[in-house]
Coordinates of C-alpha atoms in Angstrom, one line a residue:
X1 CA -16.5 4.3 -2.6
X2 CA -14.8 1.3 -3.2
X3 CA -14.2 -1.4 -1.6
X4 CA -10.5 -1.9 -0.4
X5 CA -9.8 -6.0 -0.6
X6 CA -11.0 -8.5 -2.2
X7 CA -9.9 -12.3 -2.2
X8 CA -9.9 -14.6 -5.1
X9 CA -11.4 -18.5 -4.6
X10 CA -11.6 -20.9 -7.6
X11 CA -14.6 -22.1 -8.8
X12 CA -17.7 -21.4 -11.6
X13 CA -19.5 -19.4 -8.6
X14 CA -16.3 -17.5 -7.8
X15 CA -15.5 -16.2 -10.7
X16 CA -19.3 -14.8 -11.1
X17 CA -19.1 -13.2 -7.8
X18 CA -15.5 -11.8 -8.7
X19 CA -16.9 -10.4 -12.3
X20 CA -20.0 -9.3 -10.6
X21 CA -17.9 -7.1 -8.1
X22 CA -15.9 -5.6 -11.1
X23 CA -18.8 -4.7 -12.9
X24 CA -20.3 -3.0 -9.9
X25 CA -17.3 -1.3 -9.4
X26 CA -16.8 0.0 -12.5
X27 CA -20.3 1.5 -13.1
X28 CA -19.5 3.2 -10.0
X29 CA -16.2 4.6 -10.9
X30 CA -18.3 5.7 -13.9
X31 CA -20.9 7.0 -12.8
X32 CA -18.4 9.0 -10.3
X33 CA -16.7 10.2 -13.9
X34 CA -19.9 11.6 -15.2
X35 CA -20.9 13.7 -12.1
X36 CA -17.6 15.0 -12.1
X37 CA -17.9 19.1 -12.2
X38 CA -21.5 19.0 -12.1
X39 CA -23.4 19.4 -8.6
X40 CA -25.9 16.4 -8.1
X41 CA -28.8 18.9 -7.7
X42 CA -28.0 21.4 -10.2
X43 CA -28.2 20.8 -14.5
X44 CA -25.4 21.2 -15.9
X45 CA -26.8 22.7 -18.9
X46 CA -28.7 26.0 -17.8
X47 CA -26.1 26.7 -15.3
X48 CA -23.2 26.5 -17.2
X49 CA -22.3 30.0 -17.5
X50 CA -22.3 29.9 -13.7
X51 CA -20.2 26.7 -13.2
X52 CA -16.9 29.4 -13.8
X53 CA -15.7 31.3 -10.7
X54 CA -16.5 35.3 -10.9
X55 CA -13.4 36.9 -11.7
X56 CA -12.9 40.4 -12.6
X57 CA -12.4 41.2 -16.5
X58 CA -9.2 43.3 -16.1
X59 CA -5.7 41.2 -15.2
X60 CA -6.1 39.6 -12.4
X61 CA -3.8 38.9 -9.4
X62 CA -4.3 36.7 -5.9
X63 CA -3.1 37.8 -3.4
X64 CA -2.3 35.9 -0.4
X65 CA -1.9 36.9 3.1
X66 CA 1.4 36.4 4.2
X67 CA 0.9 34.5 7.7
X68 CA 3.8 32.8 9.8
X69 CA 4.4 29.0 9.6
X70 CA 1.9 26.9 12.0
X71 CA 1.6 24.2 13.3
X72 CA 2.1 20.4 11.2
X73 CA -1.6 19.1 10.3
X74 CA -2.3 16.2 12.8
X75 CA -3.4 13.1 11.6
X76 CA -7.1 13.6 11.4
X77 CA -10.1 11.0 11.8
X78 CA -11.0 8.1 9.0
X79 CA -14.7 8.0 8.9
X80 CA -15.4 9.3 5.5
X81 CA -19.2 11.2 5.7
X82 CA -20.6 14.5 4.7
X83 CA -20.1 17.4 6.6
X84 CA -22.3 20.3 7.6
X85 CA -21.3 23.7 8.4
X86 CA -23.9 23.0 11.5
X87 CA -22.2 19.8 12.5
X88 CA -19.0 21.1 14.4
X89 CA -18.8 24.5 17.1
X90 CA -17.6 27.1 15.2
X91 CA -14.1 28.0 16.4
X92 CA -11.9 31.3 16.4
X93 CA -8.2 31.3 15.9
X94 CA -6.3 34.5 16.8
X95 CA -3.6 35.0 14.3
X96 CA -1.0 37.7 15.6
X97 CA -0.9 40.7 13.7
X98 CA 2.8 40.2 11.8
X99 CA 1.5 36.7 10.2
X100 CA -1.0 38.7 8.1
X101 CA 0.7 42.4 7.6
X102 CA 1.9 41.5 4.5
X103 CA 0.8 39.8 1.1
X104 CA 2.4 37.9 -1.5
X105 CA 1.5 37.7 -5.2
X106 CA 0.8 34.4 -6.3
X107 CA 0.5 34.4 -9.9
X108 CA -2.8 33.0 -11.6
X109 CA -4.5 32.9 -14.9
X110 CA -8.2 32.2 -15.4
X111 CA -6.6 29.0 -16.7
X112 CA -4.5 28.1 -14.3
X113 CA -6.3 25.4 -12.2
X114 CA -7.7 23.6 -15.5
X115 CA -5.1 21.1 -17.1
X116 CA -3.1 22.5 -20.2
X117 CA -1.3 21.2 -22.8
X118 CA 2.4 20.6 -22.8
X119 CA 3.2 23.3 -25.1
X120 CA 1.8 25.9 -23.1
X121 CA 3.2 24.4 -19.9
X122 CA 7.0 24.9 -21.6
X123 CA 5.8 28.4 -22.2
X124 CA 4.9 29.6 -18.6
X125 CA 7.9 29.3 -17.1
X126 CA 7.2 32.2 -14.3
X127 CA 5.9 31.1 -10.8
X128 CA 5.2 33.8 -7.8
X129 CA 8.3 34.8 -6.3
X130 CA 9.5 36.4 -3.1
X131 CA 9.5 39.7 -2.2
X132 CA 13.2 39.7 -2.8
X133 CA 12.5 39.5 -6.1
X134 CA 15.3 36.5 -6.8
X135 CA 14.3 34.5 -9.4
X136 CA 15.6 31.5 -7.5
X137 CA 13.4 32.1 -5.0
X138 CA 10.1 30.6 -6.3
X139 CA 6.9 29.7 -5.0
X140 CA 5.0 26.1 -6.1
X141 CA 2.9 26.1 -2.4
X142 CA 1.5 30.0 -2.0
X143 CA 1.6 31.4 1.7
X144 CA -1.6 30.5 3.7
X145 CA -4.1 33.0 3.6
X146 CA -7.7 32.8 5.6
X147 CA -9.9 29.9 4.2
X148 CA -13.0 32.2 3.5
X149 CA -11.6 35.2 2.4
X150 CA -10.3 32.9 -0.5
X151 CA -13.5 31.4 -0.7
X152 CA -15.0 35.2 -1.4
X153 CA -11.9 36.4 -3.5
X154 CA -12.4 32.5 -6.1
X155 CA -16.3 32.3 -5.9
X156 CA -18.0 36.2 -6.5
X157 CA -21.0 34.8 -7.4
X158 CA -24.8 33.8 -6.6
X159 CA -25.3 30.8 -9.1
X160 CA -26.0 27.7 -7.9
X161 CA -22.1 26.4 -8.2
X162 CA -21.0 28.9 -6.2
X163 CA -23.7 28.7 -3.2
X164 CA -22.4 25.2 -3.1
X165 CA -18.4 25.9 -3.1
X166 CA -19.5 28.7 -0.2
X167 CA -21.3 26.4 1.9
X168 CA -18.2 23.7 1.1
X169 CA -15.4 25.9 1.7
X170 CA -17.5 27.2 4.6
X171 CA -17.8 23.3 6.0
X172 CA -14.1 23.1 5.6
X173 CA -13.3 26.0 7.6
X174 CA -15.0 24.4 10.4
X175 CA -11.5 22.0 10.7
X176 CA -9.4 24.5 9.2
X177 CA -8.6 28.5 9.2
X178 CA -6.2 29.2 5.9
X179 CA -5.1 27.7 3.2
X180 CA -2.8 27.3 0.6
X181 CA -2.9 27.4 -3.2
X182 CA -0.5 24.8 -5.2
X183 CA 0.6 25.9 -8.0
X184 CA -1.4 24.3 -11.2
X185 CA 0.9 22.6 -13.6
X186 CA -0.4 19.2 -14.0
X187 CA 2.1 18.0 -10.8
X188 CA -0.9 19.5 -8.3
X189 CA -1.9 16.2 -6.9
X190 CA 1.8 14.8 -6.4
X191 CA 2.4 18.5 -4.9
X192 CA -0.1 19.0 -2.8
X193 CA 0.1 15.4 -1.2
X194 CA 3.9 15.6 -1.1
X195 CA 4.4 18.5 0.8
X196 CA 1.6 17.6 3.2
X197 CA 3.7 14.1 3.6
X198 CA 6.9 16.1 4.4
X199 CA 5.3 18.9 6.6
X200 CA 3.6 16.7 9.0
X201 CA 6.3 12.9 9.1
X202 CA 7.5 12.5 12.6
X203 CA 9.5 9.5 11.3
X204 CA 11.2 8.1 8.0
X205 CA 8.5 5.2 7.1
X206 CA 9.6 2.0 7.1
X207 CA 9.0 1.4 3.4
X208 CA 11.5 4.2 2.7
X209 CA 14.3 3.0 5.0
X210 CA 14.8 -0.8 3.0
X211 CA 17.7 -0.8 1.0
X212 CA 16.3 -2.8 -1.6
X213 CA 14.2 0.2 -2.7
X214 CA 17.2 1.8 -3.9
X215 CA 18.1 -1.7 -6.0
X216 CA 14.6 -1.2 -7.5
X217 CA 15.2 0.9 -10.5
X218 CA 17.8 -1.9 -12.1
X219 CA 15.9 -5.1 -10.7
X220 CA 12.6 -3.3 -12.7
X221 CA 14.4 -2.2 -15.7
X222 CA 16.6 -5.7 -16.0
X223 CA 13.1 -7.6 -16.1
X224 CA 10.6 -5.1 -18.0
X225 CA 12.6 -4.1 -20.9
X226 CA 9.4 -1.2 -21.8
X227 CA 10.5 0.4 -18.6
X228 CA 13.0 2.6 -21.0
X229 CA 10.3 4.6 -22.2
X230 CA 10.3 5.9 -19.2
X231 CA 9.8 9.5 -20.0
X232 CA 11.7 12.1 -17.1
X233 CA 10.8 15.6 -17.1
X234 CA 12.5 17.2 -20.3
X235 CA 15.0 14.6 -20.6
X236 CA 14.1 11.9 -23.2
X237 CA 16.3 9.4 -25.1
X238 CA 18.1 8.1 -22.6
X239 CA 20.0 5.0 -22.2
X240 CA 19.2 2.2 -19.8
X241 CA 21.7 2.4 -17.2
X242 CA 21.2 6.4 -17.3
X243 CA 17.7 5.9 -16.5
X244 CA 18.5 3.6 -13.6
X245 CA 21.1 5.4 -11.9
X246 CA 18.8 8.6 -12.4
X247 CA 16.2 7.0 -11.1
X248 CA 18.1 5.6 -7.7
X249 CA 19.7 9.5 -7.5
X250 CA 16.0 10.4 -7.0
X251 CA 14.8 7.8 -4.4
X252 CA 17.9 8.6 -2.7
X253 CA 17.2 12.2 -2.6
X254 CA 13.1 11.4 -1.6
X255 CA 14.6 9.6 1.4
X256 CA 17.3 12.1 2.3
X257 CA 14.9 14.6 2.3
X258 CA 12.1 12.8 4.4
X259 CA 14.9 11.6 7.0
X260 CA 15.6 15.1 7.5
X261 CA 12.0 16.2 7.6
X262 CA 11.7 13.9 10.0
X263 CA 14.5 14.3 12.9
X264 CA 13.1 18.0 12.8
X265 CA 11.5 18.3 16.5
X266 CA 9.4 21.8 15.6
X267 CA 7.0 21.5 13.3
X268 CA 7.7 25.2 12.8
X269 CA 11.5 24.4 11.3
X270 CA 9.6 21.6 9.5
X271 CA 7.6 24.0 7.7
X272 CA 10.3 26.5 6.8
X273 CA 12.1 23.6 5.2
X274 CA 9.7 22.2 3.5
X275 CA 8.7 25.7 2.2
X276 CA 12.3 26.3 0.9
X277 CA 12.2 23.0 -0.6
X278 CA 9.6 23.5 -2.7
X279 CA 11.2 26.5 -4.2
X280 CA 13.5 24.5 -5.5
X281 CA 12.7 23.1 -8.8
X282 CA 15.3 21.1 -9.7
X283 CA 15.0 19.0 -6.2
X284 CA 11.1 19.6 -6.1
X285 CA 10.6 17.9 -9.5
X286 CA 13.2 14.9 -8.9
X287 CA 10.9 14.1 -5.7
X288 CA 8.1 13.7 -8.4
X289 CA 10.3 11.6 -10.4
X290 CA 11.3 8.9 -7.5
X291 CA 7.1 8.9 -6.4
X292 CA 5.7 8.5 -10.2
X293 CA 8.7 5.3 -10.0
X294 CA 7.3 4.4 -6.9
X295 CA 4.0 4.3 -8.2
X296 CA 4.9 2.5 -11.4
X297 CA 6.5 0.1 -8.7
X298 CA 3.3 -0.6 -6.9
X299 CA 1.2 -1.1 -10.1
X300 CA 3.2 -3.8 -11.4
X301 CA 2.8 -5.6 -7.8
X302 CA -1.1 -5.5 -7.8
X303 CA -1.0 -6.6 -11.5
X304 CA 1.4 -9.3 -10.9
X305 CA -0.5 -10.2 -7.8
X306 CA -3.6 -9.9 -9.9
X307 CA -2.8 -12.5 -12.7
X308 CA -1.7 -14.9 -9.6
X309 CA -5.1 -14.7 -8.2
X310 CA -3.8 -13.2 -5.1
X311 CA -5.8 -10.8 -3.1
X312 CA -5.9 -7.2 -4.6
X313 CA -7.9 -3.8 -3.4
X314 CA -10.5 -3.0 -6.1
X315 CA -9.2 -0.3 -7.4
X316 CA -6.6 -2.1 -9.2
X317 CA -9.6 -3.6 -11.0
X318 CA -10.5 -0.6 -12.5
X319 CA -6.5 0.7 -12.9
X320 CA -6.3 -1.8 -15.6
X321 CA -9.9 -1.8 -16.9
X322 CA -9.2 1.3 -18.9
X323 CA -8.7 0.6 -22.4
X324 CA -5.8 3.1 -21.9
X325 CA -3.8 1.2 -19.2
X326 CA -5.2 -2.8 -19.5
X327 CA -1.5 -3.5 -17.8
X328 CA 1.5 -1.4 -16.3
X329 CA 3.5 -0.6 -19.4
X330 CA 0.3 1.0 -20.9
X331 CA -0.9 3.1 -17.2
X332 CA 3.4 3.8 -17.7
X333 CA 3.0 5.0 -21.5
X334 CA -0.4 7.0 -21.0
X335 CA -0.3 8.2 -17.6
X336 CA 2.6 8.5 -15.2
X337 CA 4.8 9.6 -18.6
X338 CA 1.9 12.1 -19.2
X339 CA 1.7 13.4 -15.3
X340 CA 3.2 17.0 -15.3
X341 CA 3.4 17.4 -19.6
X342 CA -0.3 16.9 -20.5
X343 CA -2.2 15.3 -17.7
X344 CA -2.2 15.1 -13.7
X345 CA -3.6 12.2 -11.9
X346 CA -7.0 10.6 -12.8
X347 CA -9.2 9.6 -9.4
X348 CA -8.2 6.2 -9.7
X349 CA -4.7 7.3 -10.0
X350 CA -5.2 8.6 -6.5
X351 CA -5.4 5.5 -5.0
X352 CA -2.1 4.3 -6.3
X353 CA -0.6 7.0 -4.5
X354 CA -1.9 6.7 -1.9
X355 CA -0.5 2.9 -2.0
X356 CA 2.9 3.9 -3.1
X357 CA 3.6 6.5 -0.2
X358 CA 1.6 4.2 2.5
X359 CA -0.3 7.5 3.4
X360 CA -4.0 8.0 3.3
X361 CA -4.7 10.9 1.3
X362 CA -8.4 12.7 2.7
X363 CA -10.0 14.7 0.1
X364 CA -12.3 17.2 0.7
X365 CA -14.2 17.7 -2.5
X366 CA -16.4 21.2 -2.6
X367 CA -18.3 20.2 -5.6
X368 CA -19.6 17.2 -3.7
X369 CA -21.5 19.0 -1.1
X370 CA -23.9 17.6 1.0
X371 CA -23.2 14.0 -0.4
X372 CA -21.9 11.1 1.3
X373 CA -18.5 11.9 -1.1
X374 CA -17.8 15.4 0.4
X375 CA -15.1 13.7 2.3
X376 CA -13.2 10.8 0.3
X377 CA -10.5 9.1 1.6
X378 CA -7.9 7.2 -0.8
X379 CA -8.0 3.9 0.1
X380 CA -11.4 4.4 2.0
X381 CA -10.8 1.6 4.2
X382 CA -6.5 2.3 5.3
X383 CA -4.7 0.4 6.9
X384 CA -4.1 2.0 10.6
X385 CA -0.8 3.2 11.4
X386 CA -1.2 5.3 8.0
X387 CA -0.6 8.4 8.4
X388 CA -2.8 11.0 6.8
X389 CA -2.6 14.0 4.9
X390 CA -5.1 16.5 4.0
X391 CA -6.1 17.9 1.1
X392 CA -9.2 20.4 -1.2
X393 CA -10.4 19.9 -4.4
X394 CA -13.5 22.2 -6.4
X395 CA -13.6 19.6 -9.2
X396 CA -11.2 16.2 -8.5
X397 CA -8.2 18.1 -10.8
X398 CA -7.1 20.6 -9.3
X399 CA -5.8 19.9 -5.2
X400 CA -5.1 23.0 -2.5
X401 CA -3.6 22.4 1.0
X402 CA -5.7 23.2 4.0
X403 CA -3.5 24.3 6.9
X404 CA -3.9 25.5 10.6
X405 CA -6.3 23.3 12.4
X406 CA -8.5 24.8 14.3
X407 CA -7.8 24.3 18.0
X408 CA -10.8 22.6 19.5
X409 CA -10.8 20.3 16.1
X410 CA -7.0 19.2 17.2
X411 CA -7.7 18.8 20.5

């Protein structure tokens, strides 16, 4: 993976170490982009038909197992390496009988992990509901259901792709029983990392509590004037001091919201909120709001601190390599505006999240397998208080939430 820091010196031999470094570290990231949903031992051409998940041809319907809120995901270790299902004791969990008598429709299409454009996003307006049947009562975080019987419901299969997501999600289940499926609308990542964040804080981070965060949206907009095409979800055309005071109203509420996540004692009650939270949308999509801002927010600081030769974490490098975002109000125009209408976030992109919330986000990504990249973290080398949050990915697009450590892996 990449490496985290690097610090500029001056001189002819500096500069060729410095280029040096970002060429490495861009024929990685590319290489990385070329493997990307095809298994390292596999060819991706006389497997293709295979590289699909089985799925009945009737209508189809997931249905998740309706289990009782557990406990918060701890903070796990930060040792990035492969895993094998041999590697760790295999460990029972007991789930009582109530968490899994009944089971929740969670609605899917054979489409629905895969990114789509905006016009079809506008027209799928459903998401699973309740049993109550309430409209206002949706779901963007299914309930947790058992981490293999998933596995066997998603991947029917014998082809070589789905051995390898068996044996992953079989590696996985090694750490964790269920899991949960996030709704895919292009928000996934955001989502998924989010409502980990939330679920698990024990305290409102530091970052979050400075009052000059809330003067950020008119400090940024009063010295970037390209900050206005700023594009929030379904409302376009605004005016400059709308989008700044729109903008505060949604780092206010991400810190409001956190605070009280946070002076919850049971991680229980933590869950239930954070579960009613993310049913609703108007409050769940002004959270991605303030953390697309806050990541906009962070890019300008490594690019700034970039042109002043100060020290930066690679990644940054390769942020503004892209012909597509060579500096913040491009990654602004052709990404974070396009996160949630025709695009999510882009690998790279995970590593300015993971900078903007000050969380490590640990990836575990199935179609990596038995490779030293089964487990990534984003940064791979954090910084130590992080805290970390836990996520599963078949193909770096689409992210689910592993829940319900097992006990022996928390103790």
């Amino acid at each position: 993976m990449f490496q985290r820091k690097t610090s500029k010196s001056t001189g002819p031999s500096a500069s060729a170490e410095v280029s040096q470094k970002k060429n490495t570290a861009m024929m990685n990231l590319t290489r990385r982009e070329k493997e990307k949903y095809i298994p390292s031992d596999e060819p991706s051409s006389a497997n293709a038909a295979g590289d699909q998940k089985e799925k009945p041809t009737l209508e189809t319907k997931k249905e998740c197992a309706h289990s009782g809120h557990g406990k918060a995901a701890q903070a796990h270790q930060l040792k990035a390496s492969p895993i094998s299902p041999d590697s760790h004791k295999n460990c029972e969990v007991k789930l009582s009988a109530s968490s899994s008598s009944s089971a929740k429709e969670f609605s899917v299409d054979n489409e629905e992990d895969m990114y789509r454009d905006a016009e079809e996003i506008e027209r799928e307006k459903t998401l699973p509901v309740c049993e109550t049947g309430s409209s206002e009562n949706k779901l963007s975080v299914a309930p947790e259901m058992d981490i293999i019987e998933y596995c066997q419901k998603e991947w029917r299969g014998n082809t070589p792709v789905a051995k390898r997501m068996k044996k992953g999600y079989e590696a996985v289940s090694q750490k964790f029983t269920s899991i949960r499926r996030v709704r895919g609308d292009n928000y996934c990542a955001l989502r998924a990392t989010l409502f980990q964040a939330l679920s698990q804080t024990s305290e409102l981070p530091e970052w979050l509590r400075s009052e000059d965060l809330m003067l950020l949206p008119e400090k940024l907009l009063s010295k970037y004037d390209w900050i206005q095409e700023w594009q929030l979800r379904q409302k376009l055309g605004r005016k400059m001091g709308e989008l700044s005071d729109e903008i505060k109203d949604y780092l206010i509420l991400l810190r409001k919201k956190w605070e009280s996540m946070s002076e919850m004692k049971s991680p229980v009650e933590r869950q239930a909120a954070c579960d009613e939270l993310f049913t609703n949308e108007e409050e769940e999509y002004s959270l991605y709001e303030a953390v697309k801002f806050l990541m906009l927010k962070t890019a300008i600081e490594l690019y700034d601190d970039d042109k002043k030769r100060k020290e930066v974490p690679v990644f940054s490098w390769l942020l503004f390599a892209r012909d597509t975002s060579s500096n913040p109000s491009q990654l602004m125009n052709n990404h974070l505006n396009q996160i949630g209408h025709t695009g999510g976030l882009e690998q790279v992109e995970m590593f300015l999240l993971a900078y903007a919330l000050q969380h490590t986000i640990r990836v575990y990504r199935l179609y990596k397998y038995n490779t030293d990249e089964f487990i990534t973290l984003y940064p791979n080398d954090p910084e130590a208080d992080w805290p970390v949050v836990t996520l599963i990915t078949e193909d770096d697009r689409h992210y689910n939430i592993p829940v319900r450590m097992c006990e022996e892996t928390s103790l």
